[in-house]
Coordinates of C-alpha atoms and ligand atoms in Angstrom, one line a residue:
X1 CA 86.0 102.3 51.5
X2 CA 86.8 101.5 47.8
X3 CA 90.2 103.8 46.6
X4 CA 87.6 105.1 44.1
X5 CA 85.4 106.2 46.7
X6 CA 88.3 107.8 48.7
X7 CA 89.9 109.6 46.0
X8 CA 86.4 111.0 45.2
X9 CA 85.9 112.0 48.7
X10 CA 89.3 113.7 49.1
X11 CA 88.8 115.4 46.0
X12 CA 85.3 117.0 47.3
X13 CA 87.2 117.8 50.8
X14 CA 90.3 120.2 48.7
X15 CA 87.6 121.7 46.6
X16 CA 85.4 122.2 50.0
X17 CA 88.4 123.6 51.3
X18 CA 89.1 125.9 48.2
X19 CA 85.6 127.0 48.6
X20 CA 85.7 127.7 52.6
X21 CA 88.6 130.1 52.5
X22 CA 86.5 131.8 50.0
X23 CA 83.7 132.3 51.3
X24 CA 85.3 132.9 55.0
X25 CA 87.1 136.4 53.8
X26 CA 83.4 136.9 51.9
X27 CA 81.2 136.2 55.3
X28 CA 83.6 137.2 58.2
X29 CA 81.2 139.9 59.1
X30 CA 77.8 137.3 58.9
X31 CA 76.3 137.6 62.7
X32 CA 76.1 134.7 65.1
X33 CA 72.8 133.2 64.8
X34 CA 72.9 132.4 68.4
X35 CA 69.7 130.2 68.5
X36 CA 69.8 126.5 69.6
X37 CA 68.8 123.6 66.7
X38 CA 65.5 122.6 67.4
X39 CA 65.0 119.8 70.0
X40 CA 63.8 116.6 68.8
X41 CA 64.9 113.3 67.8
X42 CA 62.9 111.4 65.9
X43 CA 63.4 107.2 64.6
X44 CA 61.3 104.2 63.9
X45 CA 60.6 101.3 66.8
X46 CA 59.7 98.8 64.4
X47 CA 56.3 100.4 63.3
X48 CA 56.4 103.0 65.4
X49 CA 57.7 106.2 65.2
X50 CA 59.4 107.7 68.2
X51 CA 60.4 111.2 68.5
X52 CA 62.2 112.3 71.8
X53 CA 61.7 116.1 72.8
X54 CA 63.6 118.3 75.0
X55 CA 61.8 120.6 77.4
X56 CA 65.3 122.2 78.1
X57 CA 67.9 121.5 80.2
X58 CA 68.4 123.3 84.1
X59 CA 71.1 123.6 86.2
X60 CA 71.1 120.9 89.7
X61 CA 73.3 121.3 92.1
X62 CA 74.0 117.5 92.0
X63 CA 76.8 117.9 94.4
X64 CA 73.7 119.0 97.2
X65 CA 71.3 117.2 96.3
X66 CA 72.9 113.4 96.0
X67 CA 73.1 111.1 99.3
X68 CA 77.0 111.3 98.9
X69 CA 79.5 113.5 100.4
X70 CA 79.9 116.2 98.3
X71 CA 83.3 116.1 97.4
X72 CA 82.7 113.0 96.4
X73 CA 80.2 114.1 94.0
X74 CA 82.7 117.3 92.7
X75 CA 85.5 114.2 92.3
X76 CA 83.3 112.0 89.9
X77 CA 81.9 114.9 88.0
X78 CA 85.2 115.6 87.4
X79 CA 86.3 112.4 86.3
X80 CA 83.3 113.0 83.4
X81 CA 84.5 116.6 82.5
X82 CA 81.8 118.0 84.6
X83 CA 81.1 119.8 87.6
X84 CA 78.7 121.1 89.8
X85 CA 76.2 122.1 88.8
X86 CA 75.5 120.1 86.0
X87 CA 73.4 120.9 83.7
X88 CA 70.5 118.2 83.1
X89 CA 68.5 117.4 80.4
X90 CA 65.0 116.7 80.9
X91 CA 63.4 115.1 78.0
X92 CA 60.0 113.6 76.9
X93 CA 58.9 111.3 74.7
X94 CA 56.2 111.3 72.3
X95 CA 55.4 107.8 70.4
X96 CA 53.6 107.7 67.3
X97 CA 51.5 104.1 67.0
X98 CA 49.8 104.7 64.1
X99 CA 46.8 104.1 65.8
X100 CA 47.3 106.5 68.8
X101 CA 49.8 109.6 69.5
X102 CA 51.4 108.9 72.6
X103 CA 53.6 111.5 75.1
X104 CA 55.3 110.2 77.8
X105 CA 55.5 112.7 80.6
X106 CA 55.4 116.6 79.5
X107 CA 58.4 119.0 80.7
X108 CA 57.8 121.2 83.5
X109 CA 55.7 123.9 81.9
X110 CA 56.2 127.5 84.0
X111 CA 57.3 125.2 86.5
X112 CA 60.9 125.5 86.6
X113 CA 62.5 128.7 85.2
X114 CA 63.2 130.1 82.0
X115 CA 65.8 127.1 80.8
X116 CA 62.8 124.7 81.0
X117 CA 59.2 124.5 79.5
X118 CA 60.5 124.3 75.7
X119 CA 58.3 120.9 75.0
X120 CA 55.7 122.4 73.2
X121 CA 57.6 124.6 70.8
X122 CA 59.6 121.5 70.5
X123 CA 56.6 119.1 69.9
X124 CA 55.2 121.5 67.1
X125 CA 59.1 122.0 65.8
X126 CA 58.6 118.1 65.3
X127 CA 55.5 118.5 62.7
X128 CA 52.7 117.6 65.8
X129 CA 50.2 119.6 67.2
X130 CA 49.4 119.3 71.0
X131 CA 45.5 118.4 69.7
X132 CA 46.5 115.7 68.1
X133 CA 48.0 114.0 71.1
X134 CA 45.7 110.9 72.4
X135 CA 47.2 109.8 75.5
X136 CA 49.5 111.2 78.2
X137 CA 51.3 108.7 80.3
X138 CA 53.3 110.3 83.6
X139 CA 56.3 108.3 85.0
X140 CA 55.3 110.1 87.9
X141 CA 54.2 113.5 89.1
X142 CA 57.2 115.8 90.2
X143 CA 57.1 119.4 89.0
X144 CA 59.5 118.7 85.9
X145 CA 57.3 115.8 84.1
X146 CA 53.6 117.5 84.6
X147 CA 53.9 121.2 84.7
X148 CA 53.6 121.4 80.4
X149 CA 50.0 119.7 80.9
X150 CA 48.5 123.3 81.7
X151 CA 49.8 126.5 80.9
X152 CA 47.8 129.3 83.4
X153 CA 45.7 127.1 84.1
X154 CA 44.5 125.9 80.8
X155 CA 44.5 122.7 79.6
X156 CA 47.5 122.1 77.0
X157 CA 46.5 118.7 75.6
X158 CA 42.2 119.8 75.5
X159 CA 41.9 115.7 73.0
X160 CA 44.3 113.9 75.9
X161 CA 43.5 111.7 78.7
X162 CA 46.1 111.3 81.4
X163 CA 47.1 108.4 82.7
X164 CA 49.3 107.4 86.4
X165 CA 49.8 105.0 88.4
X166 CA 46.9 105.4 90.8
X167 CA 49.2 105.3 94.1
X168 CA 51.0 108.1 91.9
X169 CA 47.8 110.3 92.1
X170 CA 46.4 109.1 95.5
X171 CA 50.0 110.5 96.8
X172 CA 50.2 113.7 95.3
X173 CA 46.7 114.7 94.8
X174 CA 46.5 113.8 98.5
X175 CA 44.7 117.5 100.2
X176 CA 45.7 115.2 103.6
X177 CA 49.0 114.5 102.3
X178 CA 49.6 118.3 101.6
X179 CA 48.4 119.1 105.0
X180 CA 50.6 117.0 106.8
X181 CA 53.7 117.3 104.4
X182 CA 56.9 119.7 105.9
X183 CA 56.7 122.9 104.2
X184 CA 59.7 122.4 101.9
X185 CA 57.6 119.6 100.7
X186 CA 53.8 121.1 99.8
X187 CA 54.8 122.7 96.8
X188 CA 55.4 119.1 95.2
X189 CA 51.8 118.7 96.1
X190 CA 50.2 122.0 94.6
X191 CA 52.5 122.1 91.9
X192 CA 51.4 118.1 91.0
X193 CA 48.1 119.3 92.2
X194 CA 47.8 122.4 89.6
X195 CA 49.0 120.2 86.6
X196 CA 46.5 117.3 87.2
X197 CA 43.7 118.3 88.7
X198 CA 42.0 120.1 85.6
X199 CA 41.9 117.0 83.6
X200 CA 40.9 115.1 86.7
X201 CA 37.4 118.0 86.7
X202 CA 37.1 117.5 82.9
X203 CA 37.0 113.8 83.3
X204 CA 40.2 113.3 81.2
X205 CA 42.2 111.4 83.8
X206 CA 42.9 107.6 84.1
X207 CA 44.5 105.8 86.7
X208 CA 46.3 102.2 86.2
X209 CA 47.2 99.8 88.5
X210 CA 50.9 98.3 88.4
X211 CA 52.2 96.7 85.0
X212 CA 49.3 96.5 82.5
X213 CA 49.0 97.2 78.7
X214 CA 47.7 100.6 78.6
X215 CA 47.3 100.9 74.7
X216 CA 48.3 98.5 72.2
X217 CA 51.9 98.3 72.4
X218 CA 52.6 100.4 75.7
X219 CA 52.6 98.8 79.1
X220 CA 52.9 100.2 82.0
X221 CA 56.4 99.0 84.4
X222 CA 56.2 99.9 88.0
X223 CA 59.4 101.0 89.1
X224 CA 58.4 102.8 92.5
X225 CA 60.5 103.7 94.8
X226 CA 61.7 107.8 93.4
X227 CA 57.8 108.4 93.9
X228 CA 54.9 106.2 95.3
X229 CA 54.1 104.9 91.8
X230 CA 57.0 106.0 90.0
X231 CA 56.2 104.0 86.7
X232 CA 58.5 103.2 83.5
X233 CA 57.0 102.3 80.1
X234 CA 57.4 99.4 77.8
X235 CA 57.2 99.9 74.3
X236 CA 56.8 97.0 71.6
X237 CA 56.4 97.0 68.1
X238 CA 57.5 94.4 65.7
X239 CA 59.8 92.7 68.0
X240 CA 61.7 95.7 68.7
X241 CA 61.3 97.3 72.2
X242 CA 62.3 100.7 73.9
X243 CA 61.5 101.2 78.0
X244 CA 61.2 104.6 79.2
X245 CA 63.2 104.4 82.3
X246 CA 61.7 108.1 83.9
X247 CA 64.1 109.1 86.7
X248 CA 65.9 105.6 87.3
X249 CA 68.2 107.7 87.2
X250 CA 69.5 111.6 87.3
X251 CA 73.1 111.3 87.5
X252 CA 75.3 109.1 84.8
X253 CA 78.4 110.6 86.4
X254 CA 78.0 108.9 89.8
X255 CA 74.9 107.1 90.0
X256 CA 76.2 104.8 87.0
X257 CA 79.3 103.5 89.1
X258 CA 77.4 103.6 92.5
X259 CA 73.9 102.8 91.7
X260 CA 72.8 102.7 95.2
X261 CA 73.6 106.8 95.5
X262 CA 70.4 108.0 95.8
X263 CA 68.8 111.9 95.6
X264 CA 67.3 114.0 97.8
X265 CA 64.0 113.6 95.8
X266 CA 63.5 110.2 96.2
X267 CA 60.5 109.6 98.2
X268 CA 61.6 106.0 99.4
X269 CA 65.5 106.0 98.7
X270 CA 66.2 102.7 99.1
X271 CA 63.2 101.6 97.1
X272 CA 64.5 103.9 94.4
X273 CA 68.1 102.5 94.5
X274 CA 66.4 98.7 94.3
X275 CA 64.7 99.8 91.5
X276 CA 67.5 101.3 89.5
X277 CA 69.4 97.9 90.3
X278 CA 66.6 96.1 89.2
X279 CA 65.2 97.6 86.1
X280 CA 69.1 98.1 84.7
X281 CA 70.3 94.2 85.2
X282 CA 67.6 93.7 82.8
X283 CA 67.8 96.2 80.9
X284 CA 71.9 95.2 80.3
X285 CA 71.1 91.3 80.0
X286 CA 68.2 91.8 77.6
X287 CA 70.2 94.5 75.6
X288 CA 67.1 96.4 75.3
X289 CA 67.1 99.7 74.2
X290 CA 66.2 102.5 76.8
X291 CA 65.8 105.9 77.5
X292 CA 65.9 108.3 80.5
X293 CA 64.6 111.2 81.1
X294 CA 67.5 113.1 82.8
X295 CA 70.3 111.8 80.8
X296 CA 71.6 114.1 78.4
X297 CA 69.7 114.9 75.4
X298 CA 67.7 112.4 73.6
X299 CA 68.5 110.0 76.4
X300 CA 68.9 107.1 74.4
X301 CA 70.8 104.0 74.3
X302 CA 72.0 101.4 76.2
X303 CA 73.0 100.3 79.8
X304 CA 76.0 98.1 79.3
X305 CA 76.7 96.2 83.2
X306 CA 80.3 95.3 84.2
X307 CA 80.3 94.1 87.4
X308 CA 77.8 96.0 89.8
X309 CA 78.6 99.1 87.7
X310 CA 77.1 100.4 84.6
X311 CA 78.1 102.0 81.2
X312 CA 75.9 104.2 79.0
X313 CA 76.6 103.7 75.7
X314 CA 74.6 106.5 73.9
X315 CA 72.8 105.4 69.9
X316 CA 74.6 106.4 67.7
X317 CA 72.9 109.4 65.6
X318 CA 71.1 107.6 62.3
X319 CA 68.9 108.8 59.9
X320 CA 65.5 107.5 59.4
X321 CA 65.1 104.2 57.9
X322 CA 62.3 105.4 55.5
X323 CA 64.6 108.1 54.0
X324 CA 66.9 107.7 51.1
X325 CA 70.0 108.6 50.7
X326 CA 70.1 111.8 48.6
X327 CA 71.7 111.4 45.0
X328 CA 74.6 113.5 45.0
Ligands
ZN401 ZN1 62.6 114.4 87.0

């Protein structure tokens, strides 16, 4: 920073200063506003735009849920300045082609409680209307990435077609799997079941099969192993790539030191734990940029490997390349 720039900007910081202690003996008595910003994040992939959404964060009891002993758990949480429960972000991700309007998964709708099923007022907060939205693709079908495709049973996306992996839907659209599932289990099934199955009737659904290019610059990235065809995404544009990791992963403060910790949701633990190994080591080597749908809020950045261990090193906040800086 030049001294000229530096004396202007401490000059603007005493006479922000002068101004604050004015104003704070003017306002003392302003109410809290008490409302949250909007949640969205929103920058360019090379041509794309990409704007990451929030549907709202809940409360897990990790310490529970995790294949770990539980103090364990309380000890690394700790370690992060957390603790049990933590609260856990579950985001979407909505990718503009110019050609097609893209969401990845869609919150948890009704789903979930009242902390959740914020994605749509999110998505219109963004300047998009659910109409407009061309293609739903689901990293896989659990309760907190379907449940915002209806609302009461209506269709929330009435222009989208949905696409899975199709052992993703032959799993949890299973009537035989929901019969013979425990009962702690079948509400994963009617819950995937009541989120799906309307724009399977209306003709709007579309099953893939492994790693394909599902529109032009989206390809699908089987990473099974959390669920039957738990699937990441792969997006390209202009030599600059972002892959939507899904749940790879739900718990930076452990799972990124001991990747093979796996969670009680994991249909196939050890699958799910070979997958997180796998899909990170590349991820680290190739320095690609990725984003998560549990990790907090947007999600974004990039998985640095030391070892067998990881590091998260979140993007730094930017502006958008299109916009100018503002004249002052
Ligand atoms: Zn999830």
């Amino acid at each position: 920073m030049s001294s000229n720039i530096l004396s202007k900007a401490i000059r603007i910081g005493t006479v922000a200063a002068a101004f604050g202690l004015a104003a704070s003996s003017a306002f003392a008595a302003a109410p809290m506003a008490r409302t949250p910003a909007p949640g969205y994040y929103r920058f360019m992939l090379g041509n794309f735009e990409v704007t990451a959404l929030s549907d709202g964060t809940v409360d897990l009891p990790v310490d529970q849920l995790l294949h770990e002993p539980a103090q364990k758990t309380v000890a690394a949480l700790h370690a992060a300045f957390q603790k049990a429960p933590r609260q856990a972000s579950d985001n979407a991700y909505l990718v503009n082609t110019g050609k097609r309007l893209v969401l990845v998964d869609t919150g948890a709708g009704d789903l979930f409680g009242p902390t959740l099923g914020k994605l749509m007022s999110n998505l219109k907060a963004s300047g998009y209307q659910p109409e407009q939205v061309d293609d739903i693709f689901l990293t896989h079908m659990h309760p907190d990435h379907v449940g915002g495709l209806v609302e009461n049973h209506v269709v929330q996306f009435p222009n989208a077609v949905v696409h899975a992996d199709r052992l993703e839907a032959a799993y949890w659209l299973s009537q035989k799997n929901l019969d013979s599932a425990a009962d702690a289990s079948k509400g994963f099934f009617e819950e995937a079941m009541a989120s799906v199955d309307p724009y399977v009737q209306a003709g709007k659904f579309r099953p893939f099969d492994g790693g394909v290019e599902l529109v032009p610059g989206v390809r699908s990235y089987p990473s099974f192993g959390h669920t039957a065809g738990h699937t990441s995404y792969v997006i390209e544009s202009e030599g600059k790539t972002l892959l939507l990791l899904g749940d790879l992963i739900h718990v930076p403060a452990v799972q990124l030191d001991h990747p093979n910790v796996t969670i009680a949701f994991d249909t196939d633990p050890e699958e799910a734990a070979a997958s997180r190994t796998k899909v990170f080591n590349q991820a680290a080597r190739e320095r690609t940029l990725v984003a998560a749908a549990h990790l907090p809020f947007p999600g974004i950045g990039h998985l640095r490997a030391t070892g067998k261990t990881y590091q998260w090193v979140p993007v730094d906040y930017s502006r958008m390349p299109a916009e100018k800086p503002q004249p002052h």
